[in-house]
CSV table of C-alpha atoms in Angstrom, one decimal:
chain,number,residue,atom,x,y,z
D,1,LEU,CA,0.0,0.0,0.0
D,2,ARG,CA,2.8,2.4,0.8
D,3,ARG,CA,4.4,1.8,-2.6
D,4,ALA,CA,1.2,2.5,-4.3
D,5,LEU,CA,0.6,5.7,-2.3
D,6,ASP,CA,4.1,6.9,-3.0
D,7,CYS,CA,4.2,6.1,-6.7
D,8,ASN,CA,0.8,5.7,-8.2
D,9,ILE,CA,0.4,8.4,-10.8
D,10,ALA,CA,-3.3,9.1,-10.5
D,11,TYR,CA,-3.1,9.3,-6.7
D,12,ARG,CA,-0.1,11.6,-6.9
D,13,GLN,CA,-2.0,13.9,-9.3
D,14,ALA,CA,-4.9,14.0,-6.9
D,15,PHE,CA,-2.5,14.8,-4.0
D,16,LEU,CA,-0.9,17.6,-6.0
D,17,GLN,CA,-4.3,19.0,-6.9
D,18,PHE,CA,-5.2,19.0,-3.2
D,19,GLU,CA,-2.0,20.9,-2.4
D,20,ASN,CA,-2.7,23.4,-5.1
D,21,THR,CA,-6.1,24.1,-3.8
D,22,ARG,CA,-4.8,24.5,-0.3
D,23,ARG,CA,-2.4,27.1,-1.5
D,24,ALA,CA,-5.3,28.9,-3.3
D,25,ILE,CA,-7.0,29.3,0.1
D,26,ILE,CA,-3.9,30.9,1.6
D,27,THR,CA,-3.7,33.2,-1.4
D,28,ALA,CA,-7.3,34.2,-1.2
D,29,ASP,CA,-7.1,34.7,2.6
D,30,ASP,CA,-4.0,36.8,2.1
D,31,GLN,CA,-5.6,39.1,-0.4
D,32,ARG,CA,-8.4,40.0,2.1
D,33,LYS,CA,-5.9,41.3,4.7
D,34,TRP,CA,-5.2,44.9,5.3
D,35,THR,CA,-2.4,46.4,3.3
D,36,LEU,CA,0.0,49.2,4.2
D,37,ASP,CA,2.2,50.4,1.4
D,38,LEU,CA,4.9,53.0,1.9
D,39,THR,CA,6.6,54.5,-1.2
D,40,GLY,CA,9.2,57.2,-1.1
D,41,SER,CA,11.1,59.3,-3.6
D,42,GLU,CA,13.6,62.1,-3.4
D,43,THR,CA,14.6,64.8,-5.8
D,44,ILE,CA,18.1,66.1,-5.3
D,45,GLY,CA,18.4,69.8,-6.1
D,46,SER,CA,16.7,71.8,-8.7
D,47,ALA,CA,17.8,73.6,-11.8
D,48,ASP,CA,16.9,77.1,-10.6
D,49,LYS,CA,19.2,77.0,-7.5
D,50,LEU,CA,22.8,76.8,-8.6
D,51,ILE,CA,25.9,77.3,-6.4
D,52,PRO,CA,28.1,80.2,-7.5
D,53,GLY,CA,31.5,79.1,-8.8
D,54,PHE,CA,30.3,75.6,-9.9
D,55,PRO,CA,29.4,74.7,-13.4
D,56,THR,CA,25.8,75.5,-14.4
D,57,ASN,CA,24.8,71.8,-14.7
D,58,PHE,CA,25.8,71.0,-11.1
D,59,LEU,CA,22.7,70.7,-8.9
D,60,ASP,CA,22.5,72.1,-5.5
D,61,THR,CA,22.8,69.1,-3.2
D,62,ILE,CA,21.6,71.0,-0.2
D,63,ASP,CA,18.1,71.3,-1.6
D,64,LEU,CA,16.5,67.9,-1.0
D,65,VAL,CA,12.9,67.3,-1.8
D,66,PRO,CA,11.7,64.1,-0.2
D,67,LYS,CA,8.3,62.6,-1.0
D,68,LEU,CA,6.7,59.9,1.0
D,69,MET,CA,3.4,58.3,0.3
D,70,ILE,CA,1.5,55.9,2.6
D,71,ASP,CA,-1.3,53.9,1.1
D,72,PHE,CA,-3.4,52.1,3.8
D,73,GLN,CA,-6.3,49.9,2.5
D,74,ILE,CA,-8.8,48.2,4.8
D,75,PRO,CA,-11.2,45.9,3.0
D,76,ILE,CA,-14.6,46.6,4.4
D,77,ASP,CA,-17.4,44.3,3.2
D,78,ASP,CA,-15.0,42.9,0.6
D,79,ILE,CA,-17.6,40.7,-1.3
D,80,PRO,CA,-15.3,39.6,-4.2
D,81,GLY,CA,-12.6,38.7,-1.7
D,82,LYS,CA,-15.0,36.7,0.4
D,83,ALA,CA,-16.4,35.0,-2.7
D,84,ALA,CA,-12.9,34.1,-3.8
D,85,GLU,CA,-12.1,32.6,-0.3
D,86,VAL,CA,-15.3,30.7,-0.2
D,87,SER,CA,-14.8,29.4,-3.7
D,88,ALA,CA,-11.2,28.3,-2.7
D,89,ARG,CA,-12.6,26.5,0.4
D,90,VAL,CA,-15.2,24.7,-1.7
D,91,GLN,CA,-12.5,23.6,-4.1
D,92,LEU,CA,-10.3,22.4,-1.2
D,93,GLN,CA,-13.2,20.3,0.1
D,94,GLN,CA,-13.8,18.8,-3.4
D,95,ALA,CA,-10.1,18.1,-3.8
D,96,LYS,CA,-9.9,16.5,-0.3
D,97,LEU,CA,-12.9,14.3,-1.2
D,98,ALA,CA,-11.3,13.4,-4.5
D,99,LEU,CA,-8.0,12.6,-2.8
D,100,GLU,CA,-9.7,10.3,-0.2
D,101,GLN,CA,-11.8,8.6,-2.9
D,102,GLN,CA,-8.6,8.1,-5.0
D,103,LYS,CA,-6.8,6.7,-1.9
D,104,GLU,CA,-9.7,4.2,-1.1
D,105,ASP,CA,-9.8,3.1,-4.8
D,106,LEU,CA,-6.1,2.6,-4.8
D,107,ILE,CA,-6.1,0.6,-1.6
D,108,ARG,CA,-9.0,-1.5,-3.0
D,109,GLN,CA,-7.2,-2.1,-6.3
D,110,VAL,CA,-4.0,-3.1,-4.5
D,111,MET,CA,-5.7,-5.5,-2.1
D,112,THR,CA,-7.8,-7.0,-4.9
D,113,GLN,CA,-4.7,-7.5,-7.1
D,114,LEU,CA,-2.7,-9.1,-4.2
D,115,GLN,CA,-5.6,-11.5,-3.6
D,116,THR,CA,-5.8,-12.3,-7.3
D,117,ILE,CA,-2.0,-13.0,-7.3
D,118,ARG,CA,-2.4,-15.3,-4.3
D,119,ASN,CA,-5.2,-17.2,-6.0
D,120,ASP,CA,-3.1,-17.5,-9.2
D,121,TRP,CA,-0.2,-18.9,-7.1
D,122,GLN,CA,-2.5,-21.4,-5.5
D,123,GLN,CA,-3.9,-22.3,-8.9
D,124,ILE,CA,-0.4,-22.9,-10.2
D,125,GLN,CA,0.3,-25.3,-7.3
D,126,VAL,CA,-3.0,-27.1,-8.1
D,127,SER,CA,-2.1,-27.3,-11.8
D,128,ARG,CA,1.4,-28.6,-11.0
D,129,SER,CA,-0.1,-31.3,-8.8
D,130,ALA,CA,-2.6,-32.2,-11.6
D,131,VAL,CA,0.3,-32.4,-14.1
D,132,ALA,CA,2.3,-34.6,-11.8
D,133,ALA,CA,-0.8,-36.9,-11.2
D,134,GLN,CA,-1.5,-37.0,-14.9
D,135,THR,CA,2.1,-37.9,-15.6
D,136,ALA,CA,1.9,-40.7,-13.1
D,137,THR,CA,-1.3,-41.9,-14.7
D,138,LEU,CA,0.2,-41.9,-18.2
D,139,LYS,CA,3.3,-43.8,-16.9
D,140,ALA,CA,1.0,-46.4,-15.3
D,141,ALA,CA,-1.1,-46.6,-18.6
D,142,ARG,CA,2.1,-47.2,-20.6
D,143,LEU,CA,3.2,-49.9,-18.1
D,144,LYS,CA,-0.2,-51.6,-18.4
D,145,LEU,CA,0.1,-51.3,-22.2
D,146,ASN,CA,3.4,-53.1,-22.1
D,147,TYR,CA,1.7,-56.0,-20.2
D,148,GLY,CA,-1.4,-56.0,-22.3
D,149,ARG,CA,-3.7,-54.7,-19.6
D,150,SER,CA,-4.5,-51.4,-21.4
D,151,THR,CA,-5.2,-50.3,-24.9
D,152,VAL,CA,-3.5,-47.8,-27.1
D,153,PHE,CA,-6.7,-45.7,-27.0
D,154,GLU,CA,-6.4,-45.3,-23.2
D,155,VAL,CA,-2.7,-44.3,-23.4
D,156,THR,CA,-3.6,-41.8,-26.1
D,157,ARG,CA,-6.4,-40.4,-24.0
D,158,ASP,CA,-4.0,-40.1,-21.0
D,159,GLN,CA,-1.5,-38.3,-23.2
D,160,ASP,CA,-4.1,-35.8,-24.4
D,161,ALA,CA,-5.2,-35.3,-20.8
D,162,LEU,CA,-1.5,-34.6,-19.8
D,163,LEU,CA,-1.2,-32.1,-22.7
D,164,GLN,CA,-4.3,-30.3,-21.5
D,165,GLN,CA,-3.0,-30.2,-17.9
D,166,GLU,CA,0.3,-28.8,-19.1
D,167,THR,CA,-1.4,-26.2,-21.3
D,168,SER,CA,-3.6,-25.2,-18.3
D,169,LEU,CA,-0.5,-24.9,-16.2
D,170,VAL,CA,1.2,-22.6,-18.7
D,171,ALA,CA,-1.9,-20.5,-19.1
D,172,THR,CA,-2.1,-20.2,-15.3
D,173,GLU,CA,1.5,-19.1,-15.1
D,174,VAL,CA,1.0,-16.5,-17.8
D,175,THR,CA,-2.1,-15.2,-15.9
D,176,TYR,CA,0.0,-15.0,-12.8
D,177,LEU,CA,2.8,-13.0,-14.5
D,178,ASN,CA,0.2,-10.7,-16.1
D,179,ASP,CA,-1.4,-10.1,-12.7
D,180,ILE,CA,2.0,-9.3,-11.2
D,181,THR,CA,2.6,-6.8,-14.1
D,182,ALA,CA,-0.8,-5.3,-13.4
D,183,LEU,CA,0.1,-4.8,-9.7
D,184,GLU,CA,3.4,-3.1,-10.7
D,185,THR,CA,1.3,-0.8,-12.9
D,186,ILE,CA,-0.9,0.0,-10.0
D,187,TRP,CA,2.2,0.7,-7.9
D,188,GLY,CA,3.5,2.9,-10.6
D,189,GLU,CA,6.8,1.0,-10.7
D,190,THR,CA,6.5,-0.8,-14.1
D,191,LEU,CA,9.4,1.1,-15.6
D,192,ASP,CA,11.6,0.6,-12.6
D,193,VAL,CA,11.0,-3.1,-12.4
D,194,TRP,CA,11.5,-3.7,-16.1
D,195,ASN,CA,14.4,-1.2,-16.4
């Protein structure tokens, strides 16, 4: 489950969407706060006051003209700001629900896939036992054929049954490997596993 939660692409996308909507609430809340802006500028000298004895383009550095501006804004009954914050909170709840749903679906997928793999493994063991039993049956039928206690038809029938059991075993092993690959896909680690 930890591997799936760390690497599954769909879950990680839902998690990132949740984080983005959480940041949107912080931004919307920040935009509704009071603001105090201070701007300043200063003009050094003026062209009409020149110091005698200096070139005419030298400005008088004694004459400083500072300007300061303070802009203080208090949002009173800020309807658009409140609407943006409420919208961001609604989106956060939706993203949270989507993330929880994605997590539950992912956990369900992993658990189902693991159970399927366990069942496949047990089916492989049963198929191997069936192949071993059918091999013993064929060996016994051939021994009986050597002593005239069995017919060629019975031996051929047992060979066909062994072939069917072996085919079933191979099909079960292929299904097992496909289910392992499906689990790796759910984990989001297919490329890592297969290099």
